[in-house]
Coordinates of C-alpha atoms in Angstrom, one line a residue:
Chain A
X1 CA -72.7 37.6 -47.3
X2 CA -70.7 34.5 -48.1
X3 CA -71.2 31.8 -45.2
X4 CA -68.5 29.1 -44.2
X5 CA -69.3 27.1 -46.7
X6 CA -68.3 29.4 -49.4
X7 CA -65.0 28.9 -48.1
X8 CA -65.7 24.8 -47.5
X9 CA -66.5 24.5 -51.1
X10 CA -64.0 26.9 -52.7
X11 CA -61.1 24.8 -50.8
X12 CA -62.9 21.6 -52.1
X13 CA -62.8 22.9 -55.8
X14 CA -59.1 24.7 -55.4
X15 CA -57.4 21.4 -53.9
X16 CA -59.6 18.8 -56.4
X17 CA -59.1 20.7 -59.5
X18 CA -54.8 19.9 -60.0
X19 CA -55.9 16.1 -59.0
X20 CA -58.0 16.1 -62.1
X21 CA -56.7 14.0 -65.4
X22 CA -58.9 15.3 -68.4
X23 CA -58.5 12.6 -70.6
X24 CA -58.7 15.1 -73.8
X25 CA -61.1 15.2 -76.7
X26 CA -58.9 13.3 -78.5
X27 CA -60.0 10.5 -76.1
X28 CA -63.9 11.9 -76.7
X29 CA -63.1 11.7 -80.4
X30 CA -61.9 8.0 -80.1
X31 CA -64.7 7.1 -78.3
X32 CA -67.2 8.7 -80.3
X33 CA -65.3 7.3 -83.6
X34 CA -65.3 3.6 -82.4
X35 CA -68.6 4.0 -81.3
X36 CA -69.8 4.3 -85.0
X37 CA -67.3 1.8 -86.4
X38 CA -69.1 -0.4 -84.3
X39 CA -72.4 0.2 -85.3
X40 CA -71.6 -0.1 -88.7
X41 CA -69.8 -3.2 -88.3
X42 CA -72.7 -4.5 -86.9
X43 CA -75.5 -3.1 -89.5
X44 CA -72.9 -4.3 -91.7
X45 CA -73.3 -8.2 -90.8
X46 CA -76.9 -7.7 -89.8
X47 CA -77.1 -7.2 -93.7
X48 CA -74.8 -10.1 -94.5
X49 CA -76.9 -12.1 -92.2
X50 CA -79.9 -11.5 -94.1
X51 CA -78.4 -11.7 -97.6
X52 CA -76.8 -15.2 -96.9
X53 CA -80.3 -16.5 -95.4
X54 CA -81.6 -15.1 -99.1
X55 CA -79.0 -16.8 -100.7
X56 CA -80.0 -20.0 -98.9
X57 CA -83.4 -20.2 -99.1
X58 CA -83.0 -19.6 -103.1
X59 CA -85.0 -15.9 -103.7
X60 CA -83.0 -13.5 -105.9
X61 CA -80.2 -11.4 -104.4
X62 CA -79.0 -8.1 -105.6
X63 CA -75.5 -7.7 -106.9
X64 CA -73.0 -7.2 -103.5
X65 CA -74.0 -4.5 -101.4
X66 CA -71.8 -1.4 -100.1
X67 CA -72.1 -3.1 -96.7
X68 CA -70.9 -6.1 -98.5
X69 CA -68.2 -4.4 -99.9
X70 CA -66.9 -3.0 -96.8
X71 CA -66.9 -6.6 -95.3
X72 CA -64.8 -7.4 -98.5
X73 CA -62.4 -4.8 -97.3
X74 CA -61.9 -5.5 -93.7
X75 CA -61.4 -9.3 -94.6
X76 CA -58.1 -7.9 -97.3
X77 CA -57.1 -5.9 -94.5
X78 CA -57.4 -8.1 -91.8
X79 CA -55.4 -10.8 -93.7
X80 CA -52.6 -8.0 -94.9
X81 CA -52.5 -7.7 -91.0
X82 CA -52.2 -11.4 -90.3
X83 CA -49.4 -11.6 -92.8
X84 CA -47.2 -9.5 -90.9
X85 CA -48.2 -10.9 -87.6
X86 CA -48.5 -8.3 -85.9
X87 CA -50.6 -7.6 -82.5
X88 CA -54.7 -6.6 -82.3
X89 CA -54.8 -3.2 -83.3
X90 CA -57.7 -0.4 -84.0
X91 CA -59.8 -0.8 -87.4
X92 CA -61.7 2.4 -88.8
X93 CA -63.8 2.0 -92.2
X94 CA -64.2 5.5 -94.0
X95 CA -65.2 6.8 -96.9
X96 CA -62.7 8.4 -99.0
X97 CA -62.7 12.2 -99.6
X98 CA -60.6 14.9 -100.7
X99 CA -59.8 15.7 -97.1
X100 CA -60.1 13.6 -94.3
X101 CA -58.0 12.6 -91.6
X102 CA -57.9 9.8 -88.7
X103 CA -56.7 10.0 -85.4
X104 CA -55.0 7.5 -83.3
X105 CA -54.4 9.4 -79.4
X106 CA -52.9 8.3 -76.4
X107 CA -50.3 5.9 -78.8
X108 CA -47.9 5.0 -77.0
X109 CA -43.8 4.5 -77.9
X110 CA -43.7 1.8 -80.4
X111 CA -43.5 0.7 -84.1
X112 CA -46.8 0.7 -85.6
X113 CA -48.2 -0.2 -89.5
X114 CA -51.1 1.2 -90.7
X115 CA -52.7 -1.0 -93.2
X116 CA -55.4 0.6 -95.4
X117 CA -57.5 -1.1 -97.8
X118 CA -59.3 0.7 -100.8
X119 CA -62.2 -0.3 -102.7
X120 CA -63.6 1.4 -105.8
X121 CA -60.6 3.6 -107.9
X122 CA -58.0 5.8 -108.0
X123 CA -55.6 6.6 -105.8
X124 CA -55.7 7.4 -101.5
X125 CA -52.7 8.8 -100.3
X126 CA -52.1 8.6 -96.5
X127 CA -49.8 11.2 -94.6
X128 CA -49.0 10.1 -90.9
X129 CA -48.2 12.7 -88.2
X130 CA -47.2 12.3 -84.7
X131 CA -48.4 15.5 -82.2
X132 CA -46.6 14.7 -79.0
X133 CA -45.7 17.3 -75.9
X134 CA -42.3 18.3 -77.7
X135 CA -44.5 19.4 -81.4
X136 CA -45.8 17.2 -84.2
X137 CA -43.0 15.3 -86.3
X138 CA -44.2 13.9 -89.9
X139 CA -44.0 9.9 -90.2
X140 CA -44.1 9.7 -93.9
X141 CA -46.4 8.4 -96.5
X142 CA -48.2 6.0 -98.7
X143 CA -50.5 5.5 -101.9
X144 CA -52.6 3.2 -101.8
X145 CA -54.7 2.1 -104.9
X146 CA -58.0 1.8 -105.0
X147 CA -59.5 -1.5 -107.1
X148 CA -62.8 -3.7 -107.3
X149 CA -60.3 -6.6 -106.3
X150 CA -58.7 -4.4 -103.4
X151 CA -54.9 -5.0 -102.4
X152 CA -53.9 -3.6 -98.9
X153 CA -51.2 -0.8 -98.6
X154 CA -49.4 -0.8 -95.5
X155 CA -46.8 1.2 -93.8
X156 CA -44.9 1.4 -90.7
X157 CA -44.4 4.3 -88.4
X158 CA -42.2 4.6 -85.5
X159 CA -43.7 6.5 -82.5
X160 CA -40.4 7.5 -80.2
X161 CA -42.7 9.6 -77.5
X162 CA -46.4 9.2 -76.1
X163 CA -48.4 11.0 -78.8
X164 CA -51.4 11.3 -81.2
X165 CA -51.3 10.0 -84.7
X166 CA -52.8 11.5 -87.5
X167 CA -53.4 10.3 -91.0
X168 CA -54.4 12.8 -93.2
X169 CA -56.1 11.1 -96.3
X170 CA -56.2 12.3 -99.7
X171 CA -58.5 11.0 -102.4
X172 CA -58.0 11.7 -105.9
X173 CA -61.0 12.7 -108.2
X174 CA -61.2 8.7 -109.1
X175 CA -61.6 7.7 -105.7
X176 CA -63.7 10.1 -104.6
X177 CA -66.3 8.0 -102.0
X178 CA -65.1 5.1 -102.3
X179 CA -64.7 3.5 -99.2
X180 CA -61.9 2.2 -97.2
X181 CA -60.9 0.5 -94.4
X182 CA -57.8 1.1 -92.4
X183 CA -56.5 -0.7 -89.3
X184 CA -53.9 0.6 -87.2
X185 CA -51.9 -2.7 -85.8
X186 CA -49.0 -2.6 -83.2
X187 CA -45.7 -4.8 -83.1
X188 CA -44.1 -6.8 -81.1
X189 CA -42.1 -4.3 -79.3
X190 CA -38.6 -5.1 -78.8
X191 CA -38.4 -3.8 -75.2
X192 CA -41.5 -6.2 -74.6
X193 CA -39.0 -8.3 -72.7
X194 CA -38.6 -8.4 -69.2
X195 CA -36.4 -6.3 -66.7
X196 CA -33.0 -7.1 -67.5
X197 CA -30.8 -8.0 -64.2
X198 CA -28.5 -5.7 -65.3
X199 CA -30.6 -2.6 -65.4
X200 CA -32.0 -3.7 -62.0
X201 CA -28.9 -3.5 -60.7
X202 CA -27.6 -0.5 -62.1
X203 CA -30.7 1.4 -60.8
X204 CA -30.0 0.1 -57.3
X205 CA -26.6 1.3 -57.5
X206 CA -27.7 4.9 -58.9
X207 CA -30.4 5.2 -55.8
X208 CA -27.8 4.3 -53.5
X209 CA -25.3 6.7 -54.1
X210 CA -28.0 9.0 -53.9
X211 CA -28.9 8.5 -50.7
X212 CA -26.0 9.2 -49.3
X213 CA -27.2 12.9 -50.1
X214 CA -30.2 12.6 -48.2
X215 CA -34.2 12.6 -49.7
X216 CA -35.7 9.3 -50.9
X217 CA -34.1 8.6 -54.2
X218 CA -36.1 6.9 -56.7
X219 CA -35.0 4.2 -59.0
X220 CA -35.9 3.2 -62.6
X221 CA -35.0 0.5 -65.1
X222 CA -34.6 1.0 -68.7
X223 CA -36.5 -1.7 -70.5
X224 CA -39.4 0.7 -71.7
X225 CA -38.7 4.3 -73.2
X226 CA -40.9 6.9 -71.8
X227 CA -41.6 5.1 -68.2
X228 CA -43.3 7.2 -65.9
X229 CA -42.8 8.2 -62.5
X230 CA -44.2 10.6 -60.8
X231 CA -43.3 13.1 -57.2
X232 CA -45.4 15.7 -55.4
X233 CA -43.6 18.7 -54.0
X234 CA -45.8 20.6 -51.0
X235 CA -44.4 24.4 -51.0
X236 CA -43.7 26.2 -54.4
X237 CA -40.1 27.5 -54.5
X238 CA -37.0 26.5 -56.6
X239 CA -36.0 22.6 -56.7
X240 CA -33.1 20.6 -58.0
X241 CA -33.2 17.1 -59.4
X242 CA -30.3 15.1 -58.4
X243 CA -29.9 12.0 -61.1
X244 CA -27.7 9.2 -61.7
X245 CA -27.6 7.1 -64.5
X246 CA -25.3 3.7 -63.9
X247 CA -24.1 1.3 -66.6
X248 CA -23.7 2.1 -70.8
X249 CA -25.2 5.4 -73.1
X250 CA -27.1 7.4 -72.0
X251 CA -30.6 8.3 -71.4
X252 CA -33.2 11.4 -71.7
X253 CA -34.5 12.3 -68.8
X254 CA -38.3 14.4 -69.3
X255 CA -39.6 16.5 -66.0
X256 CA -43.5 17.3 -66.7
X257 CA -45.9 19.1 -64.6
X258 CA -49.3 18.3 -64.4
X259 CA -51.0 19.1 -67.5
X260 CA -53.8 21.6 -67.2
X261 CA -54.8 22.8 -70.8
X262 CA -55.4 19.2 -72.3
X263 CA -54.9 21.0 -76.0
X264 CA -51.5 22.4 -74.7
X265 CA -49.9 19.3 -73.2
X266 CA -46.2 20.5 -74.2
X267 CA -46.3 23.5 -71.8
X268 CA -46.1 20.6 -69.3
X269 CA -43.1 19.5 -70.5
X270 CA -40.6 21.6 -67.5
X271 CA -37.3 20.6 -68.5
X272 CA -35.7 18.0 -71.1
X273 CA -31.8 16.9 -70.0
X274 CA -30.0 14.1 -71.2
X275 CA -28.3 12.3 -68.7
X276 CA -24.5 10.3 -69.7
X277 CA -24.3 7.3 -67.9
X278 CA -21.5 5.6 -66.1
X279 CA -20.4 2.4 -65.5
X280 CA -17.5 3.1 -62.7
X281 CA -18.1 5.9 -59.8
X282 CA -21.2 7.3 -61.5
X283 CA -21.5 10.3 -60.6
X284 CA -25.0 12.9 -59.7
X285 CA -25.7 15.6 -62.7
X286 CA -28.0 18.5 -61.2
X287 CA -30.3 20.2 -62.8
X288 CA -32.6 23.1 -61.2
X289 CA -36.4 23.8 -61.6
X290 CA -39.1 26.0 -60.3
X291 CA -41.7 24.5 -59.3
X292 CA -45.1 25.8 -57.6
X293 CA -47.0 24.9 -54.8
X294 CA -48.7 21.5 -54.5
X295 CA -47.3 20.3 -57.9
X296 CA -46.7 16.7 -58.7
X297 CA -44.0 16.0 -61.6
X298 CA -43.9 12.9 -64.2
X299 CA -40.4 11.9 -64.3
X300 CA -39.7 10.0 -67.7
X301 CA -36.6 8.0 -68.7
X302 CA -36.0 7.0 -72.2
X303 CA -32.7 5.0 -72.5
X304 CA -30.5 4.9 -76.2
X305 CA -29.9 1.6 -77.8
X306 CA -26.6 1.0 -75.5
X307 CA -28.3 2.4 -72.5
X308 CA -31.6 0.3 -72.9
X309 CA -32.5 -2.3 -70.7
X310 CA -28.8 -2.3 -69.0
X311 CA -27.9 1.0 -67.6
X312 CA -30.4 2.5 -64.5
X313 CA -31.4 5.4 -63.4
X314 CA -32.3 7.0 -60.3
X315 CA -33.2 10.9 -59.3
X316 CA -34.2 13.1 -56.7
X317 CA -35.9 16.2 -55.9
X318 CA -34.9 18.2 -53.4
X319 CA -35.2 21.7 -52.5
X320 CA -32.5 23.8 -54.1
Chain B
X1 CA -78.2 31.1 -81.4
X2 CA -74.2 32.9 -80.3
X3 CA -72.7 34.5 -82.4
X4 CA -68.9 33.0 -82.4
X5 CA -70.0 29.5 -81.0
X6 CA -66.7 27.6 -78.9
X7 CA -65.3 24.5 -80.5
X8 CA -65.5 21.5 -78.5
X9 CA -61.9 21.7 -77.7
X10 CA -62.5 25.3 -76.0
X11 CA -65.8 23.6 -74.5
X12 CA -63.5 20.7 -73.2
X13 CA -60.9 22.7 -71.9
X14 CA -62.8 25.2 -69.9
X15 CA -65.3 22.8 -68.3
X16 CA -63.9 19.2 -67.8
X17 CA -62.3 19.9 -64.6
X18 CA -65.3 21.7 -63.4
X19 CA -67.8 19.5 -64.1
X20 CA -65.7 16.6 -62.7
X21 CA -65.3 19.1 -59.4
X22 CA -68.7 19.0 -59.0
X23 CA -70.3 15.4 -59.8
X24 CA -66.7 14.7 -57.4
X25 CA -68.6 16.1 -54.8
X26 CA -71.8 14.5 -55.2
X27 CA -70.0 10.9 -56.0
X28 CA -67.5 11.0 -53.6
X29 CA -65.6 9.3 -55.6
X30 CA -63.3 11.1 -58.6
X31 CA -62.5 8.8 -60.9
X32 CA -66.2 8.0 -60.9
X33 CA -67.0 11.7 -61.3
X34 CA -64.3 11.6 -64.2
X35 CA -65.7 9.0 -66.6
X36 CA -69.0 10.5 -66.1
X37 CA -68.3 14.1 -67.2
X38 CA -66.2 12.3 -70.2
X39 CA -69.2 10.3 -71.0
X40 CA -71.1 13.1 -71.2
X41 CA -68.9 14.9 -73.4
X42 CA -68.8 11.8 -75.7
X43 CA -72.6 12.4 -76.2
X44 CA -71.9 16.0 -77.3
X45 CA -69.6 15.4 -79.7
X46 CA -71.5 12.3 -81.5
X47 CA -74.5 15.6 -81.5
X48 CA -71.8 18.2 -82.0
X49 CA -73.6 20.3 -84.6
X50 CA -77.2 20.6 -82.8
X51 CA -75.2 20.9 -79.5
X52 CA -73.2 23.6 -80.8
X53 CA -76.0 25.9 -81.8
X54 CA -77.8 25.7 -78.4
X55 CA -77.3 29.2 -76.5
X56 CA -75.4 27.2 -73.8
X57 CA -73.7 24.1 -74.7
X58 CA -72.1 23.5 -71.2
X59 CA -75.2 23.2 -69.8
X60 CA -76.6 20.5 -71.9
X61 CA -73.4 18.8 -71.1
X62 CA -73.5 19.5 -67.4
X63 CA -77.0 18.0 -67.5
X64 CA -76.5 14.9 -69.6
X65 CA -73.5 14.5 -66.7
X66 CA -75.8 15.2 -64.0
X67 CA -78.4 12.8 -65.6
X68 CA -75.8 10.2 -65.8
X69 CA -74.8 10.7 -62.5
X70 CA -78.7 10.4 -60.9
X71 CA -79.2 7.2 -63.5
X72 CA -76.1 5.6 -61.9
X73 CA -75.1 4.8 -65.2
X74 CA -71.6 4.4 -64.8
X75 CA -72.4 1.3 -62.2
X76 CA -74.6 -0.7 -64.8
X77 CA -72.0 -0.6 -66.9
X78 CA -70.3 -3.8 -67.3
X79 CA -69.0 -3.8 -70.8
X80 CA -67.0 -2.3 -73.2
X81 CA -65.4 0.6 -70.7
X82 CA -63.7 2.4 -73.7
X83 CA -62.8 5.4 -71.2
X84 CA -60.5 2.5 -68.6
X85 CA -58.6 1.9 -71.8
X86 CA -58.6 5.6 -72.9
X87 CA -57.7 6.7 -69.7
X88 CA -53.8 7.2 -69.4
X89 CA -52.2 4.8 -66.8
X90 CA -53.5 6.9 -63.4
X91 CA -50.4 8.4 -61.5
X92 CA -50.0 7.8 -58.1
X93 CA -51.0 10.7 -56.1
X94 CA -51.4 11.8 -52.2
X95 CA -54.9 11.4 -51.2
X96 CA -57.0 14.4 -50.1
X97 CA -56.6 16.0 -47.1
X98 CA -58.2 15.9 -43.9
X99 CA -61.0 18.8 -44.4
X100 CA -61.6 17.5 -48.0
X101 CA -62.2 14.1 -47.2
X102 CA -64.5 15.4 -44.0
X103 CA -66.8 17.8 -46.3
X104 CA -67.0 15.0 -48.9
X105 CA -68.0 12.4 -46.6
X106 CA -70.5 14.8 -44.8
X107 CA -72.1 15.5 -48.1
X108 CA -72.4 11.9 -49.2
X109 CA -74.5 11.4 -45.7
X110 CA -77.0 13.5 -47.3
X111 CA -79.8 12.8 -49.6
X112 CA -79.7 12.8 -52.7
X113 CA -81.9 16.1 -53.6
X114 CA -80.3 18.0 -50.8
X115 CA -76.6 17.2 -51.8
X116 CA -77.3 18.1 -55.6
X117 CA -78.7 21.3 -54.2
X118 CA -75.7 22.2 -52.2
X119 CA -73.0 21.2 -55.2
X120 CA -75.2 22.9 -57.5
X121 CA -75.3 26.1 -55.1
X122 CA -72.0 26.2 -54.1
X123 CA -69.8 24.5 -56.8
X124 CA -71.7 25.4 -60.6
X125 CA -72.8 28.5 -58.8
X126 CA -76.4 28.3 -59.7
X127 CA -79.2 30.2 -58.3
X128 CA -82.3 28.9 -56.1
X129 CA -84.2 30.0 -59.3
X130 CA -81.4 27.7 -61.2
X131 CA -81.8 25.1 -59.4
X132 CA -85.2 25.0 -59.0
X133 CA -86.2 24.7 -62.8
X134 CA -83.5 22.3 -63.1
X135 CA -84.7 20.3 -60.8
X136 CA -88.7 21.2 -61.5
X137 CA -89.6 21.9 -57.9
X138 CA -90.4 25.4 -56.2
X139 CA -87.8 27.6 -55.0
X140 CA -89.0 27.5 -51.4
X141 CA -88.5 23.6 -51.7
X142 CA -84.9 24.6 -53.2
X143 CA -84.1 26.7 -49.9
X144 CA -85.4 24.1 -47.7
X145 CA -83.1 21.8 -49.3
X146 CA -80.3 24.3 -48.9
X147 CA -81.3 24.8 -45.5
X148 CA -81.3 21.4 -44.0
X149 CA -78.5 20.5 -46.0
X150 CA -76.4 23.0 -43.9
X151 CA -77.6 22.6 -40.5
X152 CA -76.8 18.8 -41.6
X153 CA -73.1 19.2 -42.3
X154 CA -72.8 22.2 -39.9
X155 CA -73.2 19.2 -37.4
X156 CA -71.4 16.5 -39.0
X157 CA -68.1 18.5 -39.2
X158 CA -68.4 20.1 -35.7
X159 CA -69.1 16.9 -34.3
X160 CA -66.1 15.3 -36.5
X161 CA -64.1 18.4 -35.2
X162 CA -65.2 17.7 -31.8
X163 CA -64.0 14.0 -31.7
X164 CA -60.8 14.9 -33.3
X165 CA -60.2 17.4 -30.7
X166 CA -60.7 15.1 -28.1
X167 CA -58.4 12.4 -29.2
X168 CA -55.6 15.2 -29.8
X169 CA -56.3 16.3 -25.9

């Protein structure tokens, strides 16, 4: 017979679980990837270590190692990456296969270039994919070539929406286990400047003509695309967002709900609306959405190039 | 050996939140409980193919998390905390209720052995006999644990009850 603490325990487990973030085995696969680039960075300079005391002391000394080689590699990629000046980023090192693919997850909106360095011969050619909530989008490609005096390939890709890159590499016969190092660097993003006045004001002025509705508007700037916000509605039952966007262009507005299958994280995505903004007597656009009990929504504004970092937004939900 | 092993994906997806239920309970604390059922999802997956073929993969991973858990791994760590940058910017949520926040804190007043018993009883749904080879003792020992671990929070709550009671009258 089930005692009160069947119930004690089921409520703790039924009212924990939604509060739970999984953070996906993308984020495992990271983990586990780095993990071994780490280890092999480090057996790799445990061997330089000992090959330069060799080298030192005067005893004979093979001709350059695979672990040598590698070191070769990052080096011509870490100075392509230097060139372009760009930010830290991620470095993987690989050995080049028919079939093989790196992922990059949890990437946030931003222009990227992925740098890959290729030792050996032949030819790798590098396919990037972004998988986001709205479906996976292809970013392009690049060959690079594959040489005992290794020359880094590089490529940018532009990342609208959080999301998981993927770079499928394809080795020809030639290349076949040869290794290769690729880096994954960041730029400088353009909307790495701070809140503009402008958009501070306009996302005063949007909450404020919202208020006059009732509920506790909430405002947001537009100096970074995709920033978050997020509400908790109590009873499940139909709700309306009421949104204002103030100032120039316009901006997409995303509504997701928690995400519960980690693999799935577009059946989130609850509604997608883009939202014209206006500089004199804005004015509220509604837009219904069902919603169930204790839910908590991520609210996401991405402003165009007129909109961004001058227009503001502000939205709330309300019963309908 | 099964005959249609899951994927890690499957494995991910149908006992993250679980798992992080339950070491929630015995932590207290759920971002704590979190990292430590990631962590020990990490360790599957760098052993994927050996974990794969065992007859029940969750378990292994639900006892490398418990073993972190016990080993207090998660507060020796001081470096490299690849899951804080892996983790997606945290959301701002309501904290738990009342009644959660009551059995939680009740629990963490219990020792150790008799609070894994009760999350293990009531939350991963194990049996004495479970939970007894899991935790190498006799089964009598298990229901002791149980036993006092009941009258224990039985108390606790009526007594937190009691005062709330009170300062409502």
């Amino acid at each position: 017979m089930p005692d009160q603490f069947d119930t004690l325990f089921a409520d703790l487990r039924a009212k924990t679980l939604p509060e739970v973030r999984p953070p996906g085995p993308a984020a495992a696969r990271g983990t586990v990837r780095r993990r071994r680039t780490t280890r092999t960075v480090v057996a790799a300079s445990t061997v330089l270590a000992v090959a330069g005391t060799l080298t030192a002391v005067g005893l004979p000394t093979q001709r350059e190692t695979a672990d040598e080689r590698l070191d070769r590699l990052t080096a011509a990629a870490q100075k392509a990456v230097d060139e372009k000046g760009t930010a830290v980023g991620v470095g993987v090192i690989g050995s080049a296969s028919p079939d093989s693919t790196e992922r990059y997850p949890n990437l946030s909106p931003g222009t990227y270039t992925l740098t890959v360095v290729c030792g050996s011969s032949g030819t790798l050619t590098m396919k990037a994919t972004l998988t986001a909530a709205a479906g996976s989008t292809d970013l392009g490609g690049q060959v690079a070539s594959c040489s005992a005096e290794p020359v880094a390939a590089q490529m940018e890709v532009q990342t609208p929406v959080d999301g998981e890159l993927t770079v499928a590499l394809h080795a020809d016969r030639a290349a076949g286990g040869a290794a290769y190092v690729m880096m994954l660097t960041r730029k400088p993003e353009p909307w790495g400047v701070p809140v503009a006045p402008e958009s501070t004001w306009n996302a005063d002025r949007a909450a404020q003509i919202l208020s006059s509705g009732g509920g506790r508007p909430v405002g947001m700037t537009t100096e970074r695309p995709g920033k978050p916000t997020t509400q908790r509605v109590g009873a499940a039952g139909e709700y309306r967002f009421r949104m204002v966007c103030a100032g120039p262009g316009s901006v997409t507005v995303t509504v997701a709900g928690p995400v519960v299958n980690p693999l799935r994280p577009h059946e989130a995505t609850l509604l997608s609306e883009t939202v014209a903004c206006t500089d004199v007597d804005p004015q509220p656009a509604l837009v219904g959405v069902g919603l169930e009990k204790d839910t908590e929504v991520t609210v996401k504004v991405t402003a165009d190039e007129q909109a961004h970092n001058k227009a503001g937004f502000a939205y709330v939900v309300e019963p309908a | 050996m099964t005959a249609n092993p899951a994927s890690f994906d499957e494995l991910y997806a149908a006992h993250y939140s679980d798992l992080t239920v339950q070491l929630y309970a015995y932590f207290g604390d759920r971002q704590e409980a979190q990292d430590v059922v990631q962590e020990a999802f990490c360790r599957a997956l760098a052993r994927w193919r050996a974990v794969s073929r065992y007859d029940d993969p969750v378990g292994w991973v639900r006892r490398v998390a418990w073993n972190l858990a016990v080993s207090g791994w998660r507060r020796r760590r001081t470096a490299l905390n690849f899951l804080r940058r892996q983790r997606a910017s945290e959301d701002q949520i309501d904290g738990p209720g009342p009644e959660r926040v009551a059995l939680v804190a009740a629990l963490a007043t219990l020792p150790a052995t008799q609070r894994r018993a009760m999350v293990l009883h009531y939350l991963a749904d194990m049996t004495i006999a479970e939970i007894a080879e899991r935790e190498n003792v006799a089964e009598g020992t298990v229901k002791s644990w149980l036993h006092r671990a009941r009258a224990a929070l039985a108390a606790r709550l009526n007594a937190g009850t009691t005062t709330e009671e009170a300062r409502n009258a």
